Structure formats: C-alpha cells, structure tokens
PDB file of C-alpha atoms and ligand atoms in Angstrom:
ATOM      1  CA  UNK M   1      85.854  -0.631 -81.106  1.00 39.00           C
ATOM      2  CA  UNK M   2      86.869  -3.681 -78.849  1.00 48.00           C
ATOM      3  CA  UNK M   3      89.137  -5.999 -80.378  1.00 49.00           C
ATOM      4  CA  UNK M   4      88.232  -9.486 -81.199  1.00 47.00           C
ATOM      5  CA  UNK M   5      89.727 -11.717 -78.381  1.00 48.00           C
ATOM      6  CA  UNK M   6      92.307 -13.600 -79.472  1.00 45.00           C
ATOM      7  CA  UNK M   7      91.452 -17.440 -78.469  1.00 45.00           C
ATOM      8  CA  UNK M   8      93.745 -19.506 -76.382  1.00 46.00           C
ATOM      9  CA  UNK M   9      93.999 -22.217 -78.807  1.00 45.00           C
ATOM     10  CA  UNK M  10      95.216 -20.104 -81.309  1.00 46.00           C
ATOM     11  CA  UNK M  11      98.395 -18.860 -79.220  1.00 43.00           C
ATOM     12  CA  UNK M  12      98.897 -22.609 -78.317  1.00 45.00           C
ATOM     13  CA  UNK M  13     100.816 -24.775 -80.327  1.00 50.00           C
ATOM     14  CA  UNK M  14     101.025 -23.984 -84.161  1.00 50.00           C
ATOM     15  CA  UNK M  15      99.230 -26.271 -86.406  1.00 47.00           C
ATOM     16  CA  UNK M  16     101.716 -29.228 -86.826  1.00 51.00           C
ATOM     17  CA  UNK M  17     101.123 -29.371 -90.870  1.00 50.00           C
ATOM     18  CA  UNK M  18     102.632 -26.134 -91.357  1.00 58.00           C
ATOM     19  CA  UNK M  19     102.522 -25.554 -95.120  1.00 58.00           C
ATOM     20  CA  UNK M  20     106.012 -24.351 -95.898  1.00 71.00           C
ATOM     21  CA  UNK M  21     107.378 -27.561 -95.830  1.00 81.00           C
ATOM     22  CA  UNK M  22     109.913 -26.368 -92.674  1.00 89.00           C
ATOM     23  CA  UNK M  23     108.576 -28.181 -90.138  1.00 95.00           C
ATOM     24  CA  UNK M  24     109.236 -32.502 -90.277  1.00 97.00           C
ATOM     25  CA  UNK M  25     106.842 -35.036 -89.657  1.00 96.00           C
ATOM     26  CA  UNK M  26     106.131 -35.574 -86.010  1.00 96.00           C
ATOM     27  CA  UNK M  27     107.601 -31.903 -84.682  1.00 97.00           C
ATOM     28  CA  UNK M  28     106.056 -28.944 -83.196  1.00 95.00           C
ATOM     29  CA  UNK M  29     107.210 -25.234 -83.214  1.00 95.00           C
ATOM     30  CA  UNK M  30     108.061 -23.531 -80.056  1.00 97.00           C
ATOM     31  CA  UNK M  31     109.120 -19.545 -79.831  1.00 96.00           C
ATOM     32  CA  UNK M  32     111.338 -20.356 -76.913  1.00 97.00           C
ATOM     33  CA  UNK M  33     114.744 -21.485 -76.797  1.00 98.00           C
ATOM     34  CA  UNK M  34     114.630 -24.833 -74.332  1.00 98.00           C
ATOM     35  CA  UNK M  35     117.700 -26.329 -72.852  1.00 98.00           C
ATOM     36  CA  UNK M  36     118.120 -30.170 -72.922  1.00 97.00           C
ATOM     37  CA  UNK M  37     121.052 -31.320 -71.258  1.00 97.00           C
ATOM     38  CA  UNK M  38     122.211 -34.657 -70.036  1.00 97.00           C
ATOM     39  CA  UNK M  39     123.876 -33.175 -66.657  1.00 96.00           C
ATOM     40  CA  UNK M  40     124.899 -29.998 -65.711  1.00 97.00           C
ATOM     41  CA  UNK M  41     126.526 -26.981 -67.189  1.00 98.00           C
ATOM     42  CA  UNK M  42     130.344 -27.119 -67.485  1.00 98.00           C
ATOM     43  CA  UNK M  43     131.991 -24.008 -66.982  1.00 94.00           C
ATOM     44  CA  UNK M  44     135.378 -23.878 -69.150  1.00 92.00           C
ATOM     45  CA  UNK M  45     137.435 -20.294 -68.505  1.00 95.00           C
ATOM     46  CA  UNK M  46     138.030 -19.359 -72.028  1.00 98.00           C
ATOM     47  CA  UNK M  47     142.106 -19.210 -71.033  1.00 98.00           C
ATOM     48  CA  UNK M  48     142.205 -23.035 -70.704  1.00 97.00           C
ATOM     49  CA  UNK M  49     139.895 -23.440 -73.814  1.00 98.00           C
ATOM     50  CA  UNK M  50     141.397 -25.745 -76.787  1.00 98.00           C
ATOM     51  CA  UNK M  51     139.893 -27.171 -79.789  1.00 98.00           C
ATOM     52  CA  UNK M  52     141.161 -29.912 -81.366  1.00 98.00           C
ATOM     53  CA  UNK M  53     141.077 -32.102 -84.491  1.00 98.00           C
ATOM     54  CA  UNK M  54     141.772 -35.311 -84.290  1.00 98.00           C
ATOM     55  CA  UNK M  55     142.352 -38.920 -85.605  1.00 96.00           C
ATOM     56  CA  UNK M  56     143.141 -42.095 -83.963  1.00 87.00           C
ATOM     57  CA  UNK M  57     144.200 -40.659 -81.010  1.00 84.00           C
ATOM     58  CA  UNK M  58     146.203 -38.326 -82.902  1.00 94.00           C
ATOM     59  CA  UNK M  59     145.974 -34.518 -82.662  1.00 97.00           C
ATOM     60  CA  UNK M  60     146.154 -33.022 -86.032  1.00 97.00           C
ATOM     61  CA  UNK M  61     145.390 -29.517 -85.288  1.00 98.00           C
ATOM     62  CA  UNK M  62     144.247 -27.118 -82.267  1.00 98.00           C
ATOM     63  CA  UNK M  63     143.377 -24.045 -81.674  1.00 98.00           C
ATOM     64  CA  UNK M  64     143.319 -21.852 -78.602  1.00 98.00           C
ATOM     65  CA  UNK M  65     140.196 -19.449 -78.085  1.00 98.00           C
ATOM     66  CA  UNK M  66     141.636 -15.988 -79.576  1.00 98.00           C
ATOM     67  CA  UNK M  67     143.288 -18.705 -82.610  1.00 98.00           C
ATOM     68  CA  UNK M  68     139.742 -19.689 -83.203  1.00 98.00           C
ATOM     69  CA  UNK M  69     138.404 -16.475 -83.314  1.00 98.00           C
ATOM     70  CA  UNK M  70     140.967 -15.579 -85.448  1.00 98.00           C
ATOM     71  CA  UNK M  71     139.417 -17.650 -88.315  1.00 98.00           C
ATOM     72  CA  UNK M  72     137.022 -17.009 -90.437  1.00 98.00           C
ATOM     73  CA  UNK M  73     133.366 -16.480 -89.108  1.00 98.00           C
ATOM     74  CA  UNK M  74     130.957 -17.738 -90.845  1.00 98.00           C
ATOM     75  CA  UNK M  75     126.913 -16.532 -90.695  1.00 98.00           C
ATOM     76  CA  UNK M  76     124.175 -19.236 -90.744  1.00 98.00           C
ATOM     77  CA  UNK M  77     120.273 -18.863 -90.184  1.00 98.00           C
ATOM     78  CA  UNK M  78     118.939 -22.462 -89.852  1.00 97.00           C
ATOM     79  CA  UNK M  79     115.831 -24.553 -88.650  1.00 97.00           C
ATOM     80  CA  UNK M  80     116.561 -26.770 -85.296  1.00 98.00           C
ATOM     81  CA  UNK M  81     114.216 -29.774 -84.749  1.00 98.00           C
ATOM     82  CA  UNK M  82     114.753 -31.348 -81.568  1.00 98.00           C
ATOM     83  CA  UNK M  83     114.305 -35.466 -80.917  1.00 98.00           C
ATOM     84  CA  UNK M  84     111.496 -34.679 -78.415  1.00 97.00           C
ATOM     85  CA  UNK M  85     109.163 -32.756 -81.158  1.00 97.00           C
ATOM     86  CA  UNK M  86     110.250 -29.416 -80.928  1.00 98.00           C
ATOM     87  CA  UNK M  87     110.997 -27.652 -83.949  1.00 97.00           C
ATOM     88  CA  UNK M  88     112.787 -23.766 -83.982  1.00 97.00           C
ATOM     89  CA  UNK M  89     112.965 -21.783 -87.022  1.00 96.00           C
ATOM     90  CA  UNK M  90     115.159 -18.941 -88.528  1.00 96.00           C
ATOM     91  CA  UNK M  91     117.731 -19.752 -85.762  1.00 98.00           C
ATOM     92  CA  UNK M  92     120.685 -17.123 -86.404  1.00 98.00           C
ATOM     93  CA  UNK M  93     124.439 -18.790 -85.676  1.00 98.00           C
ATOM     94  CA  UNK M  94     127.854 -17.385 -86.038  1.00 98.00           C
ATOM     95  CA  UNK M  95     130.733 -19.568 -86.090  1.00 98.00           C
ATOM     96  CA  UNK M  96     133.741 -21.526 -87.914  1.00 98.00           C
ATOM     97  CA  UNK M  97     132.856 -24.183 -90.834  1.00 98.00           C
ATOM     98  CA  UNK M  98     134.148 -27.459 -91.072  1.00 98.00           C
ATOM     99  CA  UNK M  99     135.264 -26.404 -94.503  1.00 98.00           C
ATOM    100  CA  UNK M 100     137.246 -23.580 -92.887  1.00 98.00           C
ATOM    101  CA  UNK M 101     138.886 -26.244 -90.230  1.00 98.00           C
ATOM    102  CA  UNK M 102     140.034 -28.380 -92.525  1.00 98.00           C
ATOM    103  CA  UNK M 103     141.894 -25.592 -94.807  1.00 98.00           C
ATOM    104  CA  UNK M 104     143.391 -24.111 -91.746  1.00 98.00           C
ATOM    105  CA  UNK M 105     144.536 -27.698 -90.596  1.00 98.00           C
ATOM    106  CA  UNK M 106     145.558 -27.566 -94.180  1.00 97.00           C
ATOM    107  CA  UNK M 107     143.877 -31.117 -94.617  1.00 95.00           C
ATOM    108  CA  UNK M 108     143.060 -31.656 -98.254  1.00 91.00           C
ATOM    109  CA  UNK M 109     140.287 -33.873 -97.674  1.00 88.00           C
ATOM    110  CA  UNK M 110     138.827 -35.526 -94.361  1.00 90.00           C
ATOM    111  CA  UNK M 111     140.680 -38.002 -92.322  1.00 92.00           C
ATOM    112  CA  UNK M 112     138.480 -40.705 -91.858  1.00 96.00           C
ATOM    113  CA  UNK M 113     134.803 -41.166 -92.945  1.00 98.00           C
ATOM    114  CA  UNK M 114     132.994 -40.682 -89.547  1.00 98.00           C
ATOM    115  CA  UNK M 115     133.321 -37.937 -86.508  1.00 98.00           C
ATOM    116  CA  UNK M 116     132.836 -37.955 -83.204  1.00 98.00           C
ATOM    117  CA  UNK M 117     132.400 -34.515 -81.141  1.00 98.00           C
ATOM    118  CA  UNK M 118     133.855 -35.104 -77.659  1.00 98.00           C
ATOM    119  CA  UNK M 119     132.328 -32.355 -74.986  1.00 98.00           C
ATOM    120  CA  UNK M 120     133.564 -31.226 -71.653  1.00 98.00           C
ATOM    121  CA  UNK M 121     131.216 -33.287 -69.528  1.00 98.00           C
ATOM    122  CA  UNK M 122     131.720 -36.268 -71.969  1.00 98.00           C
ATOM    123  CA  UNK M 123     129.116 -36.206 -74.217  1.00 98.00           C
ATOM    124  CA  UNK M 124     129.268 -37.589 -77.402  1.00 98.00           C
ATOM    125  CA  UNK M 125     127.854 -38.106 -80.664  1.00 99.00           C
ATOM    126  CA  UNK M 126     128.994 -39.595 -84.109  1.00 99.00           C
ATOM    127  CA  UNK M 127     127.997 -37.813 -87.251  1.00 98.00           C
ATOM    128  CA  UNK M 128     129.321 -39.009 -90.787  1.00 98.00           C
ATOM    129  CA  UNK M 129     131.998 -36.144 -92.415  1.00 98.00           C
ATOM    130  CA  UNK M 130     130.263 -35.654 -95.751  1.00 98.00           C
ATOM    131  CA  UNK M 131     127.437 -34.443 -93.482  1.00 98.00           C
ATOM    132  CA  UNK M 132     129.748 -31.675 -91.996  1.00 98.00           C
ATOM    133  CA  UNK M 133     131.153 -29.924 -95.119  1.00 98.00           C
ATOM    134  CA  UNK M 134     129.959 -28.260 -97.867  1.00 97.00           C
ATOM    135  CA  UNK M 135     128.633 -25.045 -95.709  1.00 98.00           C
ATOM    136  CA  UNK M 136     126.137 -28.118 -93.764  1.00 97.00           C
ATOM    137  CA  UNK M 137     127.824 -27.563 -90.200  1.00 98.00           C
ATOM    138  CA  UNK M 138     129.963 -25.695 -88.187  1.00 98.00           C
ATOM    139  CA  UNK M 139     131.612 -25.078 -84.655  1.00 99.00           C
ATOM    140  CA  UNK M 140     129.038 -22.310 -83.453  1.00 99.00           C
ATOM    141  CA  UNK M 141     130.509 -19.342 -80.981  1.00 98.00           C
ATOM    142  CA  UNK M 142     127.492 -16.956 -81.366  1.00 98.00           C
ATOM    143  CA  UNK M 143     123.979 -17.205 -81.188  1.00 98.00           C
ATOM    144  CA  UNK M 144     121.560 -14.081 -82.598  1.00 98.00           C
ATOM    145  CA  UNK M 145     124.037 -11.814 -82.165  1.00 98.00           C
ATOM    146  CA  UNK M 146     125.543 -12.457 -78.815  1.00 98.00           C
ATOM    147  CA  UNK M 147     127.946 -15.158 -77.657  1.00 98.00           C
ATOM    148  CA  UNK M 148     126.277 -18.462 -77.149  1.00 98.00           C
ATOM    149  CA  UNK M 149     125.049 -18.821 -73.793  1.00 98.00           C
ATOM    150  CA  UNK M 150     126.570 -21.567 -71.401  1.00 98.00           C
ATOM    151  CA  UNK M 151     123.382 -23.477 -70.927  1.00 98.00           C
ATOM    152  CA  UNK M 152     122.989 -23.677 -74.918  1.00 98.00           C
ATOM    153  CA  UNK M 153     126.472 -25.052 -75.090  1.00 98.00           C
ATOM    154  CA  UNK M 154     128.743 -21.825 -74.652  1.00 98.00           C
ATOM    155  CA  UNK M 155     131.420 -20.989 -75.495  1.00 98.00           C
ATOM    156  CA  UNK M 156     131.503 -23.381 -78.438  1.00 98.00           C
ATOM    157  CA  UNK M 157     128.884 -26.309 -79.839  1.00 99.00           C
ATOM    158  CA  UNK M 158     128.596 -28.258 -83.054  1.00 99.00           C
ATOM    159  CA  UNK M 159     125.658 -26.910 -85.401  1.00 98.00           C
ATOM    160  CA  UNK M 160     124.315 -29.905 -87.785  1.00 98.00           C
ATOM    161  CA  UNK M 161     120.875 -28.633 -88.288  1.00 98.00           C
ATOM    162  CA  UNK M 162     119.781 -30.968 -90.911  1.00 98.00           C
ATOM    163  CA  UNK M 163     119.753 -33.598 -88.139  1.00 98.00           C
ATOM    164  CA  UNK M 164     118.181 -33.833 -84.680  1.00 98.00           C
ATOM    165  CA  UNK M 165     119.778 -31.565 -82.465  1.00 98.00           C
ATOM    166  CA  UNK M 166     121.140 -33.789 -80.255  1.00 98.00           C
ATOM    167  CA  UNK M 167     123.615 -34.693 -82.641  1.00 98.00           C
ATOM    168  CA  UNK M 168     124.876 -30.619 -82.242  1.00 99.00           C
ATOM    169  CA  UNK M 169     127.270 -30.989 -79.167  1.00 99.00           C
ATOM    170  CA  UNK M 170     127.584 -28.883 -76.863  1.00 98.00           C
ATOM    171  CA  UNK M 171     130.549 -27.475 -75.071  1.00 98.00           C
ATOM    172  CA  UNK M 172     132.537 -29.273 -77.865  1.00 99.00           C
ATOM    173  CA  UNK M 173     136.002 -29.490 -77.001  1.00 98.00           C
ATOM    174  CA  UNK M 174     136.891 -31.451 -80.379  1.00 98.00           C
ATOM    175  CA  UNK M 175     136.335 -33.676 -83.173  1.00 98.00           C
ATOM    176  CA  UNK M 176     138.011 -37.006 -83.579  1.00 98.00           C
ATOM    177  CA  UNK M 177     137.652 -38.445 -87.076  1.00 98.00           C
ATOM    178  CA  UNK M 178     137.479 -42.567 -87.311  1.00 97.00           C
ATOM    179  CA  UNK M 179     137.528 -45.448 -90.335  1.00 97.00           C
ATOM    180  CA  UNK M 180     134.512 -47.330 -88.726  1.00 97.00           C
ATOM    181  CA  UNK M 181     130.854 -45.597 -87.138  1.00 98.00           C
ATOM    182  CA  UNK M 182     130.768 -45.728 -83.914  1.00 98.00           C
ATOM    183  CA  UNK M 183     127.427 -45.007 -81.485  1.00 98.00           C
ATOM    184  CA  UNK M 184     127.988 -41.491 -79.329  1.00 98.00           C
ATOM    185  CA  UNK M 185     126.400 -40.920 -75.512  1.00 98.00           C
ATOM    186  CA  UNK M 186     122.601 -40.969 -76.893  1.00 98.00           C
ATOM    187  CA  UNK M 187     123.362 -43.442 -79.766  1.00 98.00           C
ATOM    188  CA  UNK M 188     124.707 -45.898 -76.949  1.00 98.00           C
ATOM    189  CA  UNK M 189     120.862 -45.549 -75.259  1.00 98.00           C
ATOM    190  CA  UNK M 190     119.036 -46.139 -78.474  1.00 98.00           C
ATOM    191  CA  UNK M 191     119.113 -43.256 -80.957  1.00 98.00           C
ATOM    192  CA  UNK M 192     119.580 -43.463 -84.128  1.00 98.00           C
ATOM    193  CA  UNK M 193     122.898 -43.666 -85.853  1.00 98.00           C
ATOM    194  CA  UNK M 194     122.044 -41.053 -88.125  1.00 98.00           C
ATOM    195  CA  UNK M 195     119.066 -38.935 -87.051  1.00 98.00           C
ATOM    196  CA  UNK M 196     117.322 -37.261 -90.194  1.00 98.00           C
ATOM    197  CA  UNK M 197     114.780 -35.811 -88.991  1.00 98.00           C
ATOM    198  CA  UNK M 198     112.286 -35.597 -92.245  1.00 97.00           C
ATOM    199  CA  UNK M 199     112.508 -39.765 -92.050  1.00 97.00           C
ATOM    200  CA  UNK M 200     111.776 -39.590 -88.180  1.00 97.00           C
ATOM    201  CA  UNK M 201     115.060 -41.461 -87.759  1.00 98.00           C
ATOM    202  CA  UNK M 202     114.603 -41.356 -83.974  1.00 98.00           C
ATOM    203  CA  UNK M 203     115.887 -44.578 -82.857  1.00 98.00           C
ATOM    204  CA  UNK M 204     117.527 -47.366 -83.449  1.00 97.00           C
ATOM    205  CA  UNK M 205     115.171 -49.132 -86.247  1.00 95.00           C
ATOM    206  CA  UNK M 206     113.400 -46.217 -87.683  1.00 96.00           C
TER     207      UNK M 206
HETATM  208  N1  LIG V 301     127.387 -31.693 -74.424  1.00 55.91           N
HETATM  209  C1  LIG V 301     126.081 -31.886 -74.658  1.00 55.91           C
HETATM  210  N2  LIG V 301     125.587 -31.559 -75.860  1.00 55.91           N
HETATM  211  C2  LIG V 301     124.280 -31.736 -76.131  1.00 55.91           C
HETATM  212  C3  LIG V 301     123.403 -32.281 -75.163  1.00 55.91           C
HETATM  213  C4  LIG V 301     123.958 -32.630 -73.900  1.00 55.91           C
HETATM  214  O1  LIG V 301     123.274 -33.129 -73.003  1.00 55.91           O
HETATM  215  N3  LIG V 301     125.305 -32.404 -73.680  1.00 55.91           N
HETATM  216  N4  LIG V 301     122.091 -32.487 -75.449  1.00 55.91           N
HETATM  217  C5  LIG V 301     121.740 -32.610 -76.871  1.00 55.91           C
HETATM  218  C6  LIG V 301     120.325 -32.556 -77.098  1.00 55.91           C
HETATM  219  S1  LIG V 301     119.434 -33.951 -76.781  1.00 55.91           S
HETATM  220  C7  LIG V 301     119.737 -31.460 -77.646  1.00 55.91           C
HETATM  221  S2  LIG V 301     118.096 -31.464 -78.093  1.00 55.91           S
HETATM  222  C8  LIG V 301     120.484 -30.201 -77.820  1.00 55.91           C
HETATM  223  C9  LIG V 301     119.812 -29.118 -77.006  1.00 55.91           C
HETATM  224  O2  LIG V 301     120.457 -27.896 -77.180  1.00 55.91           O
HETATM  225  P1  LIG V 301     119.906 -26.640 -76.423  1.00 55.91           P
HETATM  226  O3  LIG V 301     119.958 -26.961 -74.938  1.00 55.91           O
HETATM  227  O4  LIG V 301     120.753 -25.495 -76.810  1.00 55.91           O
HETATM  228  O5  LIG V 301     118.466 -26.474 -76.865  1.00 55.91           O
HETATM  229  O6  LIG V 301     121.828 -30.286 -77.425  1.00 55.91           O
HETATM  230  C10 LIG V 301     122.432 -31.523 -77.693  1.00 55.91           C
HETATM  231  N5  LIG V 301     123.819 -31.402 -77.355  1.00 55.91           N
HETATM  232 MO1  LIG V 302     117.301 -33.591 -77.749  1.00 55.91          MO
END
C-alpha cells in the first residue's frame, strides 16, 4: 500500500499556538540551529583564553581555559527563543553556573545588581544578576554533546534562556558587575532592557 503523501504545509512551519505552553507569543519553531551574529567569527586560541569577573573596572576573579574546565560542569536542557521569532526547544548545554562562579570567586553574594557580558568582538549586553543565579544561567562550553561550535559562540557564551537570546553572549570573555543598568550593543539600537520573551519585551517600550 502507497503511503499517504505527506503535504508540504504540514512540514512547514509548526502551528504557532503550540499547546504545551513552550513556545511565547509571537515565535515560531525551527529544527535548525541558525547563527545570528553582528560581525564575524572571532577566533580566540584556547592558550590566550581568560575569563574574568569583574566590578568597576576591577578584576575579582579569572580563570584560564583548563581552570575553567576544572570547575564544576553543570548539565542544562532549555528552550531558546530568538528576537526575530524563532523559537528552539530541548536545547542540551554543558557548562559552569553563575552560582558555581561566584563560590569559586568565593563571593558571598553578587557585586553589584546588574551585569554586563563583554565578548571578543565587543559585543555586549546587560542582564540583571538575580536573573543569572539560582541554576537560571550559565557560561556554556558544550553544546549536545560536543564543544560549542565557533559560529554559535565557541569556545564559551552566556546561556540566559528565559530571555531572548540575544541577551546570551557569545564568545564571552567576561562579566563586569555594575550599581546602575546600563544598555549593551543591541540595547544601545533599541532593544529592550530586559527582554522576556512571554511579554514580547522586544524593544524599547514593549
Ligand atoms: N558576541 C555576540 N553574541 C551574540 C550575538 C552577536 O552578534 N555577538 N548575537 C546575539 C543574538 S541576536 C542571538 S539571536 C544569538 C544567536 O546565537 P546563535 O548564533 O548561536 O543562534 O546570539 C546572541 N549573542
Ligand atoms: Mo537575535
């Protein structure tokens, strides 16, 4: 017996009211990965890799590549929902906590109330710091298994799935905490300060 042929349509886009209440108002879901990136790839030899915590200009703590490794890893599946509709599910991520950087820095609680993730190629982008602990973020190393591609922000990038993914930086070189919000690389164009993505906080105003 022939089977049915499977429509077109149907392998298109899923239907955009998915039921399972994963999917935010406004997104799509894709099965690809896509890359969105402001300029090109930076290339960092994992020899002359750092990553640093910061404050006010001052370093607080830093780790070389085989120090970071040397930390504890921690496993997280997540949902990624891009500013420009797309929407990824089940997305599997290995990497170090925020939690876990501040008890190695062996800072009792956060320096300041706001972040900043500076990237080689200078992007930027401010989240708040209760929005990085508690398990909510981390500096991500792996990506289903393997180590993260360069193009998705390799060898390191800041994971804050429960916000637009442009606010999860890649190539992340460090973190610089700060008393006062200030707007990162796409904030500075018109994005939102925050970026929840299940109250379409897409720009500035929403
Ligand atoms: N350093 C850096 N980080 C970045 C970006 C960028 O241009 N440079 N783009 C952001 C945006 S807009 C998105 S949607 C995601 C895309 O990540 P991906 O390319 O792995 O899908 O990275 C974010 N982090
Ligand atoms: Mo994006």
């Amino acid at each position: 017996m022939d089977q049915p042929p499977i429509s077109r349509g149907f392998r298109a886009r899923r239907p955009v009211d998915d039921r399972s209440g994963r999917i935010p108002p406004g997104q799509h879901l894709v099965t690809d990965f896509p890359v969105l990136s402001a300029g090109p790839t930076p290339h960092t030899d994992l020899a002359a890799w750092t990553f640093t915590l910061s404050y006010a200009g001052t370093p607080l703590a830093a780790w070389r590549w085989p120090e970071f490794e040397a930390l504890t890893q921690t496993e997280l599946t997540c949902h990624i929902h891009c500013v420009t509709t797309w929407s990824k599910l089940d997305t599997r991520w290995r990497g170090v906590t925020f939690d876990t950087l501040f008890e190695a820095a062996g800072l009792r609680e956060p320096p300041g109330p706001f972040a900043m993730f500076h990237c080689d190629g200078g992007y930027t982008t401010n989240v708040p710091v209760t929005d990085l602990v508690g398990g909510k973020a981390m500096i991500a190393t792996r990506y289903d298994g393997a180590p993260l591609p360069a193009p998705h922000g390799g060898p390191a990038r800041g994971l804050v799935p429960h916000l637009y993914f442009w606010k999860s930086a890649k190539w992340v070189r460090g973190v610089t905490f700060m008393d006062r919000d200030q707007p990162g690389f796409w904030e500075q164009l018109g994005y939102n300060m925050y970026g929840d993505p299940w109250r379409e906080q897409r720009y500035t105003g929403d």
